[in-house]
Amino acid sequence: MHSLSYDRALDVGQALALVRQPGARFIGGGTNLLDLARSGVERPLRLVDVSRLPLSAIVELPDGGVRIGATATNTAAANHPLVRTRYRALSEALLEGASTQLRNMATVGGNLLQRTRCHYFTDPGFASCNKRAPGSGCAARDGFNRIHAILGASEACVATHPSDMAVALCAFDAVVRLQGANGERSVPLCGFHRLPGDTPEIDTVIAPDELVTAIDLPPLPCAAGSHYLKLRDRASYAFALVSVAAALDLRGGVVHDVRLALGGVAHKPWRARDAEDALRGQALAGARPLRHNGFKVELARRAVVRALRVTGGLT
Ligand SMILES: Cc1cc2nc3c(=O)[nH]c(=O)nc-3n(C[C@H](O)[C@H](O)[C@H](O)COP(=O)(O)OP(=O)(O)OC[C@H]3O[C@@H](n4cnc5c(N)ncnc54)[C@H](O)[C@@H]3O)c2cc1C
């Protein structure tokens, strides 16, 4: 790995000043950025450690929602009583991600900004990857694309977004709180990650010098009994082929509220609003499978039904 300088920021103002230096990057737990720097996919020159900023609190908001600080670890967020009891699918999604050791290191802010697990992106031995080297092509489109996107992909990129946590957050209409040189702003989680279009090298709408400070969850009664279903090749340790975050408010046979978001199928968490409206069968209407991943269409359909059955207490 190339040489790097390292600074630990003690407050938000210092972090924002340090990250404006050339080649500087925030680092949380380092479980994604350092891996990618080691393999030469990312080339940060300066690391600004934000993991000790006083942003790790998980608290109830005045409206009954919950704020999760960006430097809370994945373990802390998954196990916090406010998350476990009010947003069960979020706790489940976090616990289905990575390993205990990784979750103890990984931060909520870093989890949101982790990069795709497309093999053609993570291995610089492959020359063609528009996400890693814009303009070089997409080796996955005609390569081995079993894990790739079936919704919202472009000619330039068929990578999927890897975060389990973000899928549940999207289902619950969470909001990402950001702080930059020009002040604070909030971005809906479902609009935080981008579809690839012609610029797949840009994963999200965050500016390079903006800090994720927290994630706000609105009060959502049906999230208490929600469910996260993750389907993958190895139950012990793997990214999702398809996942579903589902919440259902079913009373007297009437659907009062329903939330559905899919993971492993697109460049961003995929909120299945059509399926929420129709509550059946429409979630994969726009699917465009590749040569090796046609099975994901049926897998995703079945996953939606299974997740809804669990959250609706029908199994
Ligand atoms: C073997 C393995 C298996 C895994 N399996 C899964 C899985 O199944 N599901 C899943 O969801 N994840 C999985 N992960 C990914 C893991 O969840 C992420 O690596 C982790 O969440 C990233 O958090 P971090 O704090 O370590 O991020 P870092 O590596 O520190 O940072 C990641 C990115 O976020 C940026 N960043 C960090 N904090 C902030 C902030 N506050 N504001 C702005 N930018 C910031 C960094 O600059 C960097 O670009 C796995 C990882 C490994 C290594």
GROMACS .gro file of C-alpha atoms and ligand atoms in nm:
model
  368
    1MET     CA    1   0.000   0.000   0.000
    2HIS     CA    2   0.121   0.355  -0.070
    3SER     CA    3   0.213   0.582   0.224
    4LEU     CA    4  -0.057   0.776   0.401
    5SER     CA    5  -0.081   1.044   0.666
    6TYR     CA    6  -0.326   1.000   0.953
    7ASP     CA    7  -0.508   1.247   1.176
    8ARG     CA    8  -0.768   1.178   1.439
    9ALA     CA    9  -1.032   1.451   1.444
   10LEU     CA   10  -1.159   1.550   1.786
   11ASP     CA   11  -1.450   1.764   1.678
   12VAL     CA   12  -1.662   1.811   1.368
   13GLY     CA   13  -1.506   2.148   1.279
   14GLN     CA   14  -1.158   1.995   1.285
   15ALA     CA   15  -1.273   1.698   1.075
   16LEU     CA   16  -1.424   1.927   0.811
   17ALA     CA   17  -1.106   2.139   0.798
   18LEU     CA   18  -0.875   1.837   0.773
   19VAL     CA   19  -1.071   1.671   0.494
   20ARG     CA   20  -1.028   1.974   0.270
   21GLN     CA   21  -0.657   1.889   0.229
   22PRO     CA   22  -0.571   1.731  -0.110
   23GLY     CA   23  -0.632   1.356  -0.118
   24ALA     CA   24  -0.789   1.350   0.229
   25ARG     CA   25  -1.064   1.102   0.314
   26PHE     CA   26  -1.271   1.039   0.622
   27ILE     CA   27  -1.222   0.701   0.782
   28GLY     CA   28  -1.460   0.535   1.029
   29GLY     CA   29  -1.385   0.174   1.117
   30GLY     CA   30  -1.166   0.143   0.808
   31THR     CA   31  -1.311  -0.199   0.719
   32ASN     CA   32  -1.390  -0.096   0.362
   33LEU     CA   33  -1.161   0.197   0.283
   34LEU     CA   34  -0.842   0.027   0.401
   35ASP     CA   35  -0.922  -0.294   0.209
   36LEU     CA   36  -0.969  -0.091  -0.108
   37ALA     CA   37  -0.656   0.116  -0.043
   38ARG     CA   38  -0.452  -0.202   0.007
   39SER     CA   39  -0.564  -0.338  -0.327
   40GLY     CA   40  -0.508  -0.004  -0.504
   41VAL     CA   41  -0.876   0.054  -0.587
   42GLU     CA   42  -0.883   0.365  -0.367
   43ARG     CA   43  -0.582   0.595  -0.330
   44PRO     CA   44  -0.632   0.824  -0.030
   45LEU     CA   45  -0.329   1.034   0.067
   46ARG     CA   46  -0.454   1.145   0.408
   47LEU     CA   47  -0.689   0.970   0.648
   48VAL     CA   48  -0.907   1.178   0.876
   49ASP     CA   49  -1.028   0.945   1.150
   50VAL     CA   50  -1.382   1.042   1.251
   51SER     CA   51  -1.452   0.735   1.465
   52ARG     CA   52  -1.388   0.922   1.794
   53LEU     CA   53  -1.607   1.221   1.714
   54PRO     CA   54  -1.885   1.268   1.970
   55LEU     CA   55  -2.144   1.140   1.720
   56SER     CA   56  -2.214   0.791   1.849
   57ALA     CA   57  -2.533   0.851   2.048
   58ILE     CA   58  -2.858   0.673   1.964
   59VAL     CA   59  -3.147   0.877   2.100
   60GLU     CA   60  -3.520   0.924   2.075
   61LEU     CA   61  -3.630   1.234   1.883
   62PRO     CA   62  -3.908   1.464   2.009
   63ASP     CA   63  -4.147   1.329   1.740
   64GLY     CA   64  -4.095   0.971   1.859
   65GLY     CA   65  -3.844   0.885   1.588
   66VAL     CA   66  -3.486   0.778   1.655
   67ARG     CA   67  -3.151   0.938   1.568
   68ILE     CA   68  -2.850   0.711   1.516
   69GLY     CA   69  -2.517   0.894   1.532
   70ALA     CA   70  -2.284   0.833   1.239
   71THR     CA   71  -2.000   0.697   1.451
   72ALA     CA   72  -2.216   0.442   1.634
   73THR     CA   73  -2.078   0.101   1.548
   74ASN     CA   74  -2.291  -0.145   1.354
   75THR     CA   75  -2.301  -0.359   1.670
   76ALA     CA   76  -2.419  -0.072   1.888
   77ALA     CA   77  -2.690   0.025   1.641
   78ALA     CA   78  -2.813  -0.332   1.594
   79ASN     CA   79  -2.837  -0.400   1.966
   80HIS     CA   80  -2.975  -0.068   2.087
   81PRO     CA   81  -3.320  -0.116   2.249
   82LEU     CA   82  -3.470   0.174   2.048
   83VAL     CA   83  -3.360   0.009   1.723
   84ARG     CA   84  -3.445  -0.348   1.823
   85THR     CA   85  -3.793  -0.268   1.950
   86ARG     CA   86  -3.902   0.001   1.702
   87TYR     CA   87  -3.723  -0.091   1.377
   88ARG     CA   88  -3.671  -0.465   1.395
   89ALA     CA   89  -3.574  -0.512   1.028
   90LEU     CA   90  -3.296  -0.257   1.073
   91SER     CA   91  -3.150  -0.449   1.366
   92GLU     CA   92  -3.182  -0.774   1.168
   93ALA     CA   93  -3.019  -0.620   0.859
   94LEU     CA   94  -2.721  -0.500   1.060
   95LEU     CA   95  -2.680  -0.838   1.227
   96GLU     CA   96  -2.696  -1.014   0.889
   97GLY     CA   97  -2.402  -0.805   0.764
   98ALA     CA   98  -2.037  -0.910   0.787
   99SER     CA   99  -1.906  -1.075   1.107
  100THR     CA  100  -1.915  -0.982   1.475
  101GLN     CA  101  -1.557  -0.851   1.460
  102LEU     CA  102  -1.631  -0.636   1.157
  103ARG     CA  103  -1.956  -0.503   1.302
  104ASN     CA  104  -1.768  -0.402   1.617
  105MET     CA  105  -1.535  -0.185   1.406
  106ALA     CA  106  -1.768  -0.064   1.130
  107THR     CA  107  -1.953   0.264   1.178
  108VAL     CA  108  -2.300   0.353   1.057
  109GLY     CA  109  -2.162   0.640   0.843
  110GLY     CA  110  -1.902   0.413   0.682
  111ASN     CA  111  -2.159   0.140   0.620
  112LEU     CA  112  -2.369   0.381   0.413
  113LEU     CA  113  -2.068   0.475   0.203
  114GLN     CA  114  -1.916   0.132   0.151
  115ARG     CA  115  -1.846   0.057  -0.212
  116THR     CA  116  -1.979  -0.212  -0.441
  117ARG     CA  117  -1.858  -0.573  -0.416
  118CYS     CA  118  -1.856  -0.617  -0.797
  119HIS     CA  119  -1.547  -0.835  -0.852
  120TYR     CA  120  -1.450  -0.634  -1.159
  121PHE     CA  121  -1.441  -0.321  -0.940
  122THR     CA  122  -1.257  -0.465  -0.640
  123ASP     CA  123  -0.986  -0.633  -0.850
  124PRO     CA  124  -0.768  -0.383  -1.041
  125GLY     CA  125  -0.641  -0.682  -1.242
  126PHE     CA  126  -0.951  -0.628  -1.457
  127ALA     CA  127  -0.882  -0.334  -1.686
  128SER     CA  128  -1.246  -0.251  -1.764
  129CYS     CA  129  -1.448  -0.096  -1.485
  130ASN     CA  130  -1.617   0.238  -1.540
  131LYS     CA  131  -1.666   0.277  -1.166
  132ARG     CA  132  -1.295   0.237  -1.089
  133ALA     CA  133  -1.155   0.383  -1.413
  134PRO     CA  134  -1.418   0.599  -1.588
  135GLY     CA  135  -1.434   0.534  -1.960
  136SER     CA  136  -1.267   0.191  -1.942
  137GLY     CA  137  -1.586  -0.011  -2.000
  138CYS     CA  138  -1.785  -0.258  -1.792
  139ALA     CA  139  -1.634  -0.606  -1.780
  140ALA     CA  140  -1.930  -0.732  -1.575
  141ARG     CA  141  -2.192  -0.658  -1.838
  142ASP     CA  142  -2.066  -0.940  -2.061
  143GLY     CA  143  -1.864  -1.120  -1.795
  144PHE     CA  144  -1.974  -1.331  -1.500
  145ASN     CA  145  -2.263  -1.125  -1.371
  146ARG     CA  146  -2.444  -1.356  -1.132
  147ILE     CA  147  -2.438  -1.107  -0.842
  148HIS     CA  148  -2.518  -0.801  -1.049
  149ALA     CA  149  -2.812  -0.563  -1.092
  150ILE     CA  150  -3.145  -0.649  -1.246
  151LEU     CA  151  -3.302  -0.307  -1.188
  152GLY     CA  152  -3.185   0.045  -1.276
  153ALA     CA  153  -2.850  -0.058  -1.431
  154SER     CA  154  -2.694   0.126  -1.727
  155GLU     CA  155  -2.470   0.034  -2.019
  156ALA     CA  156  -2.183   0.177  -1.816
  157CYS     CA  157  -2.237  -0.019  -1.493
  158VAL     CA  158  -2.433  -0.315  -1.356
  159ALA     CA  159  -2.291  -0.312  -1.002
  160THR     CA  160  -2.512  -0.348  -0.696
  161HIS     CA  161  -2.502  -0.155  -0.370
  162PRO     CA  162  -2.383  -0.382  -0.085
  163SER     CA  163  -2.519  -0.236   0.241
  164ASP     CA  164  -2.788  -0.440   0.417
  165MET     CA  165  -2.848  -0.159   0.665
  166ALA     CA  166  -2.933   0.089   0.388
  167VAL     CA  167  -3.211  -0.135   0.255
  168ALA     CA  168  -3.396  -0.128   0.586
  169LEU     CA  169  -3.333   0.245   0.625
  170CYS     CA  170  -3.480   0.306   0.280
  171ALA     CA  171  -3.792   0.104   0.363
  172PHE     CA  172  -3.843   0.320   0.672
  173ASP     CA  173  -3.791   0.658   0.498
  174ALA     CA  174  -3.482   0.741   0.701
  175VAL     CA  175  -3.303   1.071   0.643
  176VAL     CA  176  -2.925   1.118   0.628
  177ARG     CA  177  -2.791   1.424   0.810
  178LEU     CA  178  -2.482   1.581   0.654
  179GLN     CA  179  -2.250   1.860   0.760
  180GLY     CA  180  -2.014   2.045   0.526
  181ALA     CA  181  -1.833   2.376   0.498
  182ASN     CA  182  -2.160   2.546   0.404
  183GLY     CA  183  -2.359   2.406   0.694
  184GLU     CA  184  -2.599   2.119   0.748
  185ARG     CA  185  -2.843   1.950   0.513
  186SER     CA  186  -3.062   1.640   0.514
  187VAL     CA  187  -3.107   1.389   0.231
  188PRO     CA  188  -3.373   1.114   0.220
  189LEU     CA  189  -3.195   0.779   0.240
  190CYS     CA  190  -3.377   0.651  -0.069
  191GLY     CA  191  -3.223   0.940  -0.266
  192PHE     CA  192  -2.878   0.923  -0.106
  193HIS     CA  193  -2.736   0.651  -0.335
  194ARG     CA  194  -2.747   0.705  -0.714
  195LEU     CA  195  -2.828   0.491  -1.011
  196PRO     CA  196  -2.513   0.452  -1.225
  197GLY     CA  197  -2.620   0.623  -1.551
  198ASP     CA  198  -2.313   0.749  -1.738
  199THR     CA  199  -2.122   0.833  -1.420
  200PRO     CA  200  -2.105   0.511  -1.215
  201GLU     CA  201  -1.792   0.635  -1.039
  202ILE     CA  202  -2.023   0.856  -0.829
  203ASP     CA  203  -2.205   0.635  -0.579
  204THR     CA  204  -2.398   0.892  -0.377
  205VAL     CA  205  -2.506   1.257  -0.363
  206ILE     CA  206  -2.265   1.343  -0.080
  207ALA     CA  207  -1.983   1.592  -0.156
  208PRO     CA  208  -1.626   1.471  -0.087
  209ASP     CA  209  -1.588   1.716   0.202
  210GLU     CA  210  -1.924   1.646   0.366
  211LEU     CA  211  -1.951   1.443   0.684
  212VAL     CA  212  -2.239   1.209   0.764
  213THR     CA  213  -2.334   1.310   1.118
  214ALA     CA  214  -2.645   1.101   1.183
  215ILE     CA  215  -2.936   0.908   1.041
  216ASP     CA  216  -3.287   1.002   1.150
  217LEU     CA  217  -3.569   0.749   1.148
  218PRO     CA  218  -3.926   0.879   1.156
  219PRO     CA  219  -4.177   0.724   1.394
  220LEU     CA  220  -4.326   0.425   1.209
  221PRO     CA  221  -4.544   0.187   1.411
  222CYS     CA  222  -4.536  -0.093   1.153
  223ALA     CA  223  -4.153  -0.101   1.167
  224ALA     CA  224  -4.167  -0.260   1.513
  225GLY     CA  225  -4.273  -0.596   1.368
  226SER     CA  226  -4.082  -0.559   1.042
  227HIS     CA  227  -3.852  -0.821   0.894
  228TYR     CA  228  -3.528  -0.830   0.693
  229LEU     CA  229  -3.483  -1.136   0.475
  230LYS     CA  230  -3.138  -1.187   0.323
  231LEU     CA  231  -3.077  -1.457   0.062
  232ARG     CA  232  -2.714  -1.537  -0.015
  233ASP     CA  233  -2.488  -1.817  -0.125
  234ARG     CA  234  -2.344  -1.883   0.223
  235ALA     CA  235  -2.560  -1.824   0.530
  236SER     CA  236  -2.256  -1.762   0.750
  237TYR     CA  237  -2.091  -1.481   0.563
  238ALA     CA  238  -2.181  -1.329   0.228
  239PHE     CA  239  -2.336  -1.027   0.064
  240ALA     CA  240  -2.701  -1.047  -0.044
  241LEU     CA  241  -2.799  -1.194  -0.377
  242VAL     CA  242  -3.141  -1.056  -0.296
  243SER     CA  243  -3.272  -0.908   0.026
  244VAL     CA  244  -3.602  -0.757   0.136
  245ALA     CA  245  -3.691  -0.521   0.417
  246ALA     CA  246  -4.064  -0.549   0.475
  247ALA     CA  247  -4.307  -0.387   0.716
  248LEU     CA  248  -4.679  -0.439   0.719
  249ASP     CA  249  -4.958  -0.283   0.921
  250LEU     CA  250  -5.238  -0.534   0.872
  251ARG     CA  251  -5.550  -0.488   1.081
  252GLY     CA  252  -5.875  -0.674   1.033
  253GLY     CA  253  -5.752  -0.796   0.696
  254VAL     CA  254  -5.696  -0.437   0.577
  255VAL     CA  255  -5.349  -0.314   0.481
  256HIS     CA  256  -5.307   0.022   0.654
  257ASP     CA  257  -4.938   0.065   0.573
  258VAL     CA  258  -4.677  -0.141   0.391
  259ARG     CA  259  -4.306  -0.083   0.327
  260LEU     CA  260  -4.088  -0.282   0.091
  261ALA     CA  261  -3.728  -0.226  -0.014
  262LEU     CA  262  -3.498  -0.464  -0.199
  263GLY     CA  263  -3.122  -0.512  -0.175
  264GLY     CA  264  -2.879  -0.689  -0.408
  265VAL     CA  265  -3.079  -0.595  -0.716
  266ALA     CA  266  -2.966  -0.241  -0.803
  267HIS     CA  267  -2.695   0.025  -0.764
  268LYS     CA  268  -2.893   0.157  -0.467
  269PRO     CA  269  -3.146   0.023  -0.218
  270TRP     CA  270  -3.457  -0.031  -0.430
  271ARG     CA  271  -3.780   0.093  -0.279
  272ALA     CA  272  -4.059  -0.111  -0.437
  273ARG     CA  273  -4.327   0.160  -0.434
  274ASP     CA  274  -4.536   0.002  -0.710
  275ALA     CA  275  -4.548  -0.319  -0.511
  276GLU     CA  276  -4.638  -0.126  -0.198
  277ASP     CA  277  -4.927   0.029  -0.392
  278ALA     CA  278  -5.048  -0.293  -0.543
  279LEU     CA  279  -4.922  -0.514  -0.260
  280ARG     CA  280  -4.859  -0.796  -0.492
  281GLY     CA  281  -4.644  -0.910  -0.780
  282GLN     CA  282  -4.530  -0.576  -0.923
  283ALA     CA  283  -4.193  -0.537  -0.750
  284LEU     CA  284  -3.992  -0.677  -1.039
  285ALA     CA  285  -4.194  -0.537  -1.329
  286GLY     CA  286  -3.899  -0.340  -1.469
  287ALA     CA  287  -3.635  -0.611  -1.414
  288ARG     CA  288  -3.372  -0.648  -1.691
  289PRO     CA  289  -3.168  -0.957  -1.598
  290LEU     CA  290  -2.822  -1.025  -1.743
  291ARG     CA  291  -2.693  -1.357  -1.882
  292HIS     CA  292  -2.614  -1.513  -1.544
  293ASN     CA  293  -2.859  -1.353  -1.302
  294GLY     CA  294  -3.208  -1.422  -1.442
  295PHE     CA  295  -3.273  -1.635  -1.135
  296LYS     CA  296  -3.274  -1.318  -0.923
  297VAL     CA  297  -3.611  -1.208  -1.064
  298GLU     CA  298  -3.796  -1.510  -0.928
  299LEU     CA  299  -3.578  -1.516  -0.614
  300ALA     CA  300  -3.669  -1.154  -0.539
  301ARG     CA  301  -4.041  -1.219  -0.598
  302ARG     CA  302  -4.039  -1.510  -0.358
  303ALA     CA  303  -3.832  -1.316  -0.104
  304VAL     CA  304  -4.090  -1.034  -0.102
  305VAL     CA  305  -4.371  -1.280  -0.034
  306ARG     CA  306  -4.172  -1.456   0.240
  307ALA     CA  307  -4.073  -1.133   0.413
  308LEU     CA  308  -4.432  -1.005   0.402
  309ARG     CA  309  -4.563  -1.331   0.545
  310VAL     CA  310  -4.323  -1.304   0.839
  311THR     CA  311  -4.389  -0.937   0.910
  312GLY     CA  312  -4.765  -0.990   0.872
  313GLY     CA  313  -4.757  -1.279   1.121
  314LEU     CA  314  -4.885  -1.519   0.855
  315THR     CA  315  -4.624  -1.793   0.901
  316LIG     C1  316  -1.545  -0.965   0.486
  316LIG     C2  317  -1.651  -0.857   0.487
  316LIG     C3  318  -1.784  -0.895   0.480
  316LIG     C4  319  -1.884  -0.797   0.480
  316LIG     N1  320  -2.015  -0.834   0.471
  316LIG     C5  321  -2.112  -0.738   0.468
  316LIG     C6  322  -2.248  -0.770   0.453
  316LIG     O1  323  -2.284  -0.886   0.442
  316LIG     N2  324  -2.338  -0.669   0.451
  316LIG     C7  325  -2.303  -0.537   0.462
  316LIG     O2  326  -2.388  -0.450   0.460
  316LIG     N3  327  -2.173  -0.504   0.475
  316LIG     C8  328  -2.078  -0.601   0.478
  316LIG     N4  329  -1.947  -0.566   0.488
  316LIG     C9  330  -1.912  -0.425   0.476
  316LIG    C10  331  -1.904  -0.357   0.609
  316LIG     O3  332  -2.033  -0.344   0.661
  316LIG    C11  333  -1.843  -0.221   0.577
  316LIG     O4  334  -1.708  -0.242   0.545
  316LIG    C12  335  -1.854  -0.126   0.693
  316LIG     O5  336  -1.987  -0.103   0.730
  316LIG    C13  337  -1.791   0.008   0.657
  316LIG     O6  338  -1.788   0.089   0.775
  316LIG     P1  339  -1.651   0.155   0.821
  316LIG     O7  340  -1.683   0.246   0.934
  316LIG     O8  341  -1.547   0.053   0.847
  316LIG     O9  342  -1.618   0.237   0.689
  316LIG     P2  343  -1.476   0.289   0.639
  316LIG    O10  344  -1.404   0.180   0.570
  316LIG    O11  345  -1.406   0.362   0.748
  316LIG    O12  346  -1.526   0.397   0.532
  316LIG    C14  347  -1.603   0.359   0.420
  316LIG    C15  348  -1.632   0.487   0.339
  316LIG    O13  349  -1.712   0.576   0.415
  316LIG    C16  350  -1.649   0.703   0.427
  316LIG     N5  351  -1.688   0.751   0.561
  316LIG    C17  352  -1.675   0.685   0.678
  316LIG     N6  353  -1.737   0.753   0.777
  316LIG    C18  354  -1.789   0.865   0.720
  316LIG    C19  355  -1.865   0.976   0.769
  316LIG     N7  356  -1.907   0.985   0.897
  316LIG     N8  357  -1.901   1.072   0.681
  316LIG    C20  358  -1.864   1.066   0.551
  316LIG     N9  359  -1.791   0.964   0.499
  316LIG    C21  360  -1.756   0.865   0.583
  316LIG    C22  361  -1.502   0.678   0.406
  316LIG    O14  362  -1.435   0.791   0.357
  316LIG    C23  363  -1.506   0.565   0.304
  316LIG    O15  364  -1.523   0.620   0.176
  316LIG    C24  365  -1.847  -0.661   0.490
  316LIG    C25  366  -1.712  -0.625   0.499
  316LIG    C26  367  -1.614  -0.721   0.496
  316LIG    C27  368  -1.472  -0.679   0.505
   0.00000   0.00000   0.00000
